[in-house]
PDB file of C-alpha atoms in Angstrom:
ATOM      1  CA  MET A   1     105.221 116.029  92.975  1.00 61.00           C
ATOM      2  CA  GLU A   2     104.690 112.302  92.455  1.00 70.00           C
ATOM      3  CA  ILE A   3     101.206 111.009  91.752  1.00 75.00           C
ATOM      4  CA  SER A   4     100.213 107.389  92.136  1.00 80.00           C
ATOM      5  CA  LEU A   5      97.760 106.421  89.416  1.00 79.00           C
ATOM      6  CA  LEU A   6      95.278 103.848  90.585  1.00 82.00           C
ATOM      7  CA  THR A   7      94.827 102.203  87.216  1.00 83.00           C
ATOM      8  CA  ASN A   8      94.826  98.743  85.739  1.00 85.00           C
ATOM      9  CA  LYS A   9      96.038 100.061  82.395  1.00 90.00           C
ATOM     10  CA  CYS A  10      99.621  98.908  82.835  1.00 92.00           C
ATOM     11  CA  THR A  11     101.904  96.029  81.956  1.00 94.00           C
ATOM     12  CA  LEU A  12     105.403  94.949  82.913  1.00 95.00           C
ATOM     13  CA  ILE A  13     107.770  94.076  80.052  1.00 95.00           C
ATOM     14  CA  PRO A  14     111.262  92.560  80.307  1.00 95.00           C
ATOM     15  CA  SER A  15     113.750  95.305  79.411  1.00 96.00           C
ATOM     16  CA  GLN A  16     115.300  93.312  76.579  1.00 96.00           C
ATOM     17  CA  PHE A  17     111.923  93.143  74.785  1.00 95.00           C
ATOM     18  CA  PHE A  18     110.840  96.748  75.349  1.00 96.00           C
ATOM     19  CA  GLU A  19     110.878  99.265  72.521  1.00 95.00           C
ATOM     20  CA  GLN A  20     109.674 102.786  73.308  1.00 94.00           C
ATOM     21  CA  SER A  21     108.358 103.196  69.755  1.00 94.00           C
ATOM     22  CA  SER A  22     105.878 100.339  70.256  1.00 94.00           C
ATOM     23  CA  ALA A  23     104.881 101.046  73.885  1.00 94.00           C
ATOM     24  CA  ARG A  24     101.329 102.052  72.955  1.00 95.00           C
ATOM     25  CA  GLU A  25     100.774  98.969  70.796  1.00 95.00           C
ATOM     26  CA  THR A  26     102.186  96.733  73.533  1.00 94.00           C
ATOM     27  CA  LEU A  27      99.865  98.203  76.159  1.00 94.00           C
ATOM     28  CA  ALA A  28      96.900  97.958  73.781  1.00 94.00           C
ATOM     29  CA  ARG A  29      97.441  94.168  73.672  1.00 94.00           C
ATOM     30  CA  VAL A  30      96.561  93.869  77.380  1.00 93.00           C
ATOM     31  CA  CYS A  31      93.979  96.623  77.910  1.00 91.00           C
ATOM     32  CA  ARG A  32      91.537  98.773  75.989  1.00 91.00           C
ATOM     33  CA  LEU A  33      93.003 102.162  75.105  1.00 91.00           C
ATOM     34  CA  HIS A  34      91.049 105.152  73.871  1.00 89.00           C
ATOM     35  CA  ASP A  35      92.412 107.398  71.130  1.00 88.00           C
ATOM     36  CA  ASP A  36      93.140 110.205  73.589  1.00 85.00           C
ATOM     37  CA  ASP A  37      94.871 107.991  76.199  1.00 86.00           C
ATOM     38  CA  SER A  38      98.506 108.922  76.768  1.00 87.00           C
ATOM     39  CA  VAL A  39     101.052 106.125  77.253  1.00 91.00           C
ATOM     40  CA  ALA A  40     104.280 106.410  79.245  1.00 90.00           C
ATOM     41  CA  SER A  41     106.882 104.068  80.692  1.00 93.00           C
ATOM     42  CA  VAL A  42     109.237 103.846  83.639  1.00 93.00           C
ATOM     43  CA  ASP A  43     112.214 101.563  84.249  1.00 95.00           C
ATOM     44  CA  VAL A  44     112.047  99.011  87.058  1.00 95.00           C
ATOM     45  CA  PRO A  45     115.752  98.085  87.045  1.00 94.00           C
ATOM     46  CA  GLN A  46     115.708  95.804  90.111  1.00 93.00           C
ATOM     47  CA  TYR A  47     113.598  93.376  88.054  1.00 95.00           C
ATOM     48  CA  GLY A  48     115.095  94.096  84.633  1.00 94.00           C
ATOM     49  CA  ALA A  49     111.768  95.386  83.381  1.00 96.00           C
ATOM     50  CA  VAL A  50     109.885  98.407  82.117  1.00 96.00           C
ATOM     51  CA  LEU A  51     106.415  99.325  83.362  1.00 95.00           C
ATOM     52  CA  VAL A  52     104.289 100.643  80.492  1.00 95.00           C
ATOM     53  CA  PHE A  53     101.155 102.492  81.547  1.00 92.00           C
ATOM     54  CA  CYS A  54      98.432 104.909  80.580  1.00 86.00           C
ATOM     55  CA  ASP A  55      99.381 108.102  82.398  1.00 78.00           C
ATOM     56  CA  ARG A  56      96.344 110.148  81.381  1.00 67.00           C
ATOM     57  CA  CYS A  57      93.065 108.492  80.598  1.00 52.00           C
ATOM     58  CA  ASP A  58      89.372 109.058  81.155  1.00 52.00           C
ATOM     59  CA  ASP A  59      88.807 105.844  83.083  1.00 51.00           C
ATOM     60  CA  THR A  60      91.744 106.017  85.487  1.00 47.00           C
ATOM     61  CA  VAL A  61      90.091 105.094  88.760  1.00 42.00           C
ATOM     62  CA  ALA A  62      91.688 107.764  90.924  1.00 39.00           C
ATOM     63  CA  LYS A  63      94.857 109.691  91.679  1.00 49.00           C
ATOM     64  CA  TYR A  64      96.551 109.684  95.060  1.00 46.00           C
ATOM     65  CA  ILE A  65      99.382 112.038  95.996  1.00 44.00           C
ATOM     66  CA  ILE A  66     102.434 110.131  97.258  1.00 46.00           C
ATOM     67  CA  ASP A  67     105.164 112.743  97.654  1.00 47.00           C
ATOM     68  CA  ASN A  68     105.460 116.503  97.408  1.00 44.00           C
ATOM     69  CA  GLY A  69     109.264 116.421  97.449  1.00 47.00           C
ATOM     70  CA  ASN A  70     109.900 116.985  93.736  1.00 46.00           C
ATOM     71  CA  SER A  71     111.895 120.216  93.735  1.00 46.00           C
ATOM     72  CA  ALA A  72     111.724 120.617  89.944  1.00 50.00           C
ATOM     73  CA  GLY A  73     108.013 121.350  90.175  1.00 50.00           C
ATOM     74  CA  GLN A  74     107.164 118.585  87.706  1.00 54.00           C
ATOM     75  CA  THR A  75     104.414 116.055  88.230  1.00 56.00           C
ATOM     76  CA  LEU A  76     105.498 112.439  87.880  1.00 69.00           C
ATOM     77  CA  ALA A  77     102.493 110.183  87.394  1.00 78.00           C
ATOM     78  CA  ARG A  78     103.185 106.482  87.844  1.00 87.00           C
ATOM     79  CA  PRO A  79     100.913 103.519  88.523  1.00 90.00           C
ATOM     80  CA  ASP A  80     100.562 102.439  92.128  1.00 92.00           C
ATOM     81  CA  LEU A  81     102.071  99.134  90.973  1.00 95.00           C
ATOM     82  CA  TYR A  82     105.370 100.979  90.391  1.00 94.00           C
ATOM     83  CA  TYR A  83     105.544 101.948  94.071  1.00 93.00           C
ATOM     84  CA  VAL A  84     104.647  98.392  95.100  1.00 95.00           C
ATOM     85  CA  LEU A  85     107.466  97.011  92.933  1.00 96.00           C
ATOM     86  CA  LYS A  86     109.835  99.659  94.283  1.00 94.00           C
ATOM     87  CA  GLY A  87     108.968  98.694  97.874  1.00 93.00           C
ATOM     88  CA  LEU A  88     109.029  94.918  97.378  1.00 94.00           C
ATOM     89  CA  PRO A  89     112.756  94.469  98.198  1.00 92.00           C
ATOM     90  CA  GLU A  90     112.098  95.983 101.657  1.00 91.00           C
ATOM     91  CA  CYS A  91     109.995  92.961 102.638  1.00 93.00           C
ATOM     92  CA  GLN A  92     112.187  90.874 104.952  1.00 91.00           C
ATOM     93  CA  GLU A  93     111.018  87.339 104.149  1.00 92.00           C
ATOM     94  CA  TYR A  94     112.285  85.184 101.269  1.00 93.00           C
ATOM     95  CA  ASN A  95     108.712  85.039  99.929  1.00 93.00           C
ATOM     96  CA  LYS A  96     107.951  88.715  99.474  1.00 95.00           C
ATOM     97  CA  ILE A  97     104.287  89.687  99.228  1.00 97.00           C
ATOM     98  CA  LEU A  98     103.477  93.398  99.010  1.00 97.00           C
ATOM     99  CA  CYS A  99     100.007  94.865  98.460  1.00 96.00           C
ATOM    100  CA  SER A 100      98.407  98.242  98.143  1.00 94.00           C
ATOM    101  CA  TRP A 101      94.640  98.666  98.140  1.00 94.00           C
ATOM    102  CA  LYS A 102      93.339 102.180  97.558  1.00 90.00           C
ATOM    103  CA  GLU A 103      90.070 103.470  96.142  1.00 88.00           C
ATOM    104  CA  GLY A 104      89.016  99.999  94.998  1.00 91.00           C
ATOM    105  CA  VAL A 105      92.274  99.118  93.224  1.00 92.00           C
ATOM    106  CA  LEU A 106      94.543  96.302  94.454  1.00 95.00           C
ATOM    107  CA  SER A 107      98.190  96.377  93.365  1.00 96.00           C
ATOM    108  CA  LEU A 108     100.079  93.187  94.237  1.00 97.00           C
ATOM    109  CA  ALA A 109     103.645  92.006  93.702  1.00 97.00           C
ATOM    110  CA  ILE A 110     105.127  88.694  94.817  1.00 97.00           C
ATOM    111  CA  ALA A 111     108.788  87.691  94.662  1.00 96.00           C
ATOM    112  CA  GLN A 112     111.010  84.912  95.938  1.00 94.00           C
ATOM    113  CA  GLY A 113     114.327  86.375  96.913  1.00 91.00           C
ATOM    114  CA  LYS A 114     115.215  88.727  94.057  1.00 90.00           C
ATOM    115  CA  SER A 115     113.064  86.920  91.465  1.00 94.00           C
ATOM    116  CA  LEU A 116     109.773  88.588  90.650  1.00 96.00           C
ATOM    117  CA  LEU A 117     106.999  86.010  90.317  1.00 97.00           C
ATOM    118  CA  LEU A 118     103.923  88.185  89.874  1.00 96.00           C
ATOM    119  CA  ALA A 119     102.947  91.830  89.465  1.00 96.00           C
ATOM    120  CA  ASN A 120      99.315  92.655  88.783  1.00 95.00           C
ATOM    121  CA  VAL A 121      96.478  95.088  89.384  1.00 94.00           C
ATOM    122  CA  TRP A 122      92.804  94.264  89.958  1.00 93.00           C
ATOM    123  CA  GLN A 123      89.605  96.192  90.548  1.00 92.00           C
ATOM    124  CA  ALA A 124      88.584  95.240  94.102  1.00 95.00           C
ATOM    125  CA  ALA A 125      85.617  97.214  95.361  1.00 95.00           C
ATOM    126  CA  ASP A 126      85.918  95.860  98.911  1.00 96.00           C
ATOM    127  CA  PHE A 127      88.553  94.313 101.134  1.00 97.00           C
ATOM    128  CA  THR A 128      87.115  90.802 100.823  1.00 97.00           C
ATOM    129  CA  THR A 129      87.529  90.994  97.049  1.00 97.00           C
ATOM    130  CA  ALA A 130      91.117  92.229  97.500  1.00 97.00           C
ATOM    131  CA  GLU A 131      91.802  89.223  99.744  1.00 97.00           C
ATOM    132  CA  TYR A 132      90.297  86.925  97.123  1.00 97.00           C
ATOM    133  CA  TYR A 133      92.778  88.152  94.485  1.00 98.00           C
ATOM    134  CA  ILE A 134      95.695  87.842  96.919  1.00 98.00           C
ATOM    135  CA  PHE A 135      94.777  84.223  97.730  1.00 96.00           C
ATOM    136  CA  LEU A 136      94.172  83.440  94.050  1.00 97.00           C
ATOM    137  CA  ALA A 137      97.654  84.735  93.167  1.00 97.00           C
ATOM    138  CA  MET A 138      99.261  82.823  96.023  1.00 96.00           C
ATOM    139  CA  LYS A 139      97.480  79.604  95.083  1.00 96.00           C
ATOM    140  CA  SER A 140      98.569  79.939  91.453  1.00 96.00           C
ATOM    141  CA  LEU A 141     102.177  80.298  92.657  1.00 97.00           C
ATOM    142  CA  GLN A 142     101.738  77.449  95.167  1.00 96.00           C
ATOM    143  CA  LEU A 143     102.620  79.664  98.135  1.00 95.00           C
ATOM    144  CA  ASN A 144     101.184  78.817 101.548  1.00 94.00           C
ATOM    145  CA  PRO A 145      99.796  81.883 103.367  1.00 93.00           C
ATOM    146  CA  GLU A 146     100.118  80.129 106.736  1.00 93.00           C
ATOM    147  CA  VAL A 147     103.919  80.274 106.499  1.00 93.00           C
ATOM    148  CA  SER A 148     104.057  83.664 104.731  1.00 94.00           C
ATOM    149  CA  THR A 149     104.233  87.265 105.873  1.00 95.00           C
ATOM    150  CA  ILE A 150     102.173  89.758 103.930  1.00 96.00           C
ATOM    151  CA  CYS A 151     103.378  93.348 103.742  1.00 96.00           C
ATOM    152  CA  TRP A 152     100.872  96.124 103.219  1.00 95.00           C
ATOM    153  CA  MET A 153     101.402  99.650 101.888  1.00 93.00           C
ATOM    154  CA  GLY A 154      99.013 102.022 103.560  1.00 88.00           C
ATOM    155  CA  ARG A 155      96.783 101.731 106.548  1.00 88.00           C
ATOM    156  CA  LEU A 156      94.642  98.752 107.391  1.00 92.00           C
ATOM    157  CA  SER A 157      91.662  98.934 109.685  1.00 94.00           C
ATOM    158  CA  LEU A 158      91.796  96.666 112.730  1.00 95.00           C
ATOM    159  CA  ASP A 159      89.171  94.389 111.127  1.00 96.00           C
ATOM    160  CA  GLU A 160      91.169  94.159 107.878  1.00 96.00           C
ATOM    161  CA  GLU A 161      94.382  93.379 109.722  1.00 95.00           C
ATOM    162  CA  MET A 162      92.686  90.722 111.856  1.00 95.00           C
ATOM    163  CA  SER A 163      91.178  89.174 108.734  1.00 96.00           C
ATOM    164  CA  LEU A 164      94.660  88.829 107.203  1.00 96.00           C
ATOM    165  CA  TYR A 165      96.039  87.379 110.445  1.00 95.00           C
ATOM    166  CA  ARG A 166      93.532  84.528 110.124  1.00 95.00           C
ATOM    167  CA  TYR A 167      95.385  83.336 107.035  1.00 95.00           C
ATOM    168  CA  PHE A 168      98.951  84.673 107.208  1.00 96.00           C
ATOM    169  CA  LYS A 169     101.764  83.997 109.623  1.00 94.00           C
ATOM    170  CA  SER A 170     102.299  87.731 110.008  1.00 94.00           C
ATOM    171  CA  VAL A 171     101.070  91.074 108.702  1.00 95.00           C
ATOM    172  CA  GLU A 172     103.508  93.980 108.355  1.00 94.00           C
ATOM    173  CA  THR A 173     103.118  97.575 107.246  1.00 90.00           C
ATOM    174  CA  ALA A 174     105.629  98.679 104.611  1.00 85.00           C
ATOM    175  CA  ARG A 175     107.137 102.143 104.557  1.00 71.00           C
ATOM    176  CA  GLN A 176     105.759 104.396 101.844  1.00 58.00           C
TER     177      GLN A 176
END
């Protein structure tokens, strides 16, 4: 079974700089870890990176079951950002924008072609806040939403979809 951790305790590291022995120390540089937090990592080979994350912690926002197809009976817990990065190449446009917003956590990845420009996670209690972070990321990368298609993992309400259509050329739902 695969579990998507809705957590902001994660960081993406270029593979050539990653050392498993210092994964905990690396993650502690970008987020507050507790003594009993467990740190894990997973390769993201399409971007030449490793995602380091807290796989068991007291303040993980929530867990969301993605897939029950693991025949070995093991539980694989990975941040929702991992699934966003994994799905990013499926976006059809050159500017690839893929989001997931579940239980108040926004996971966002943006790429141009095969080059990853941004991968981040924010606490976003409501959809308006999630939109704010999306527009902030796009502005910092100098991407124009009016000529961009945004891809979304998960379901959007009609109001949420219409809100995105006010700013983006198109809104698509990505396969999960």
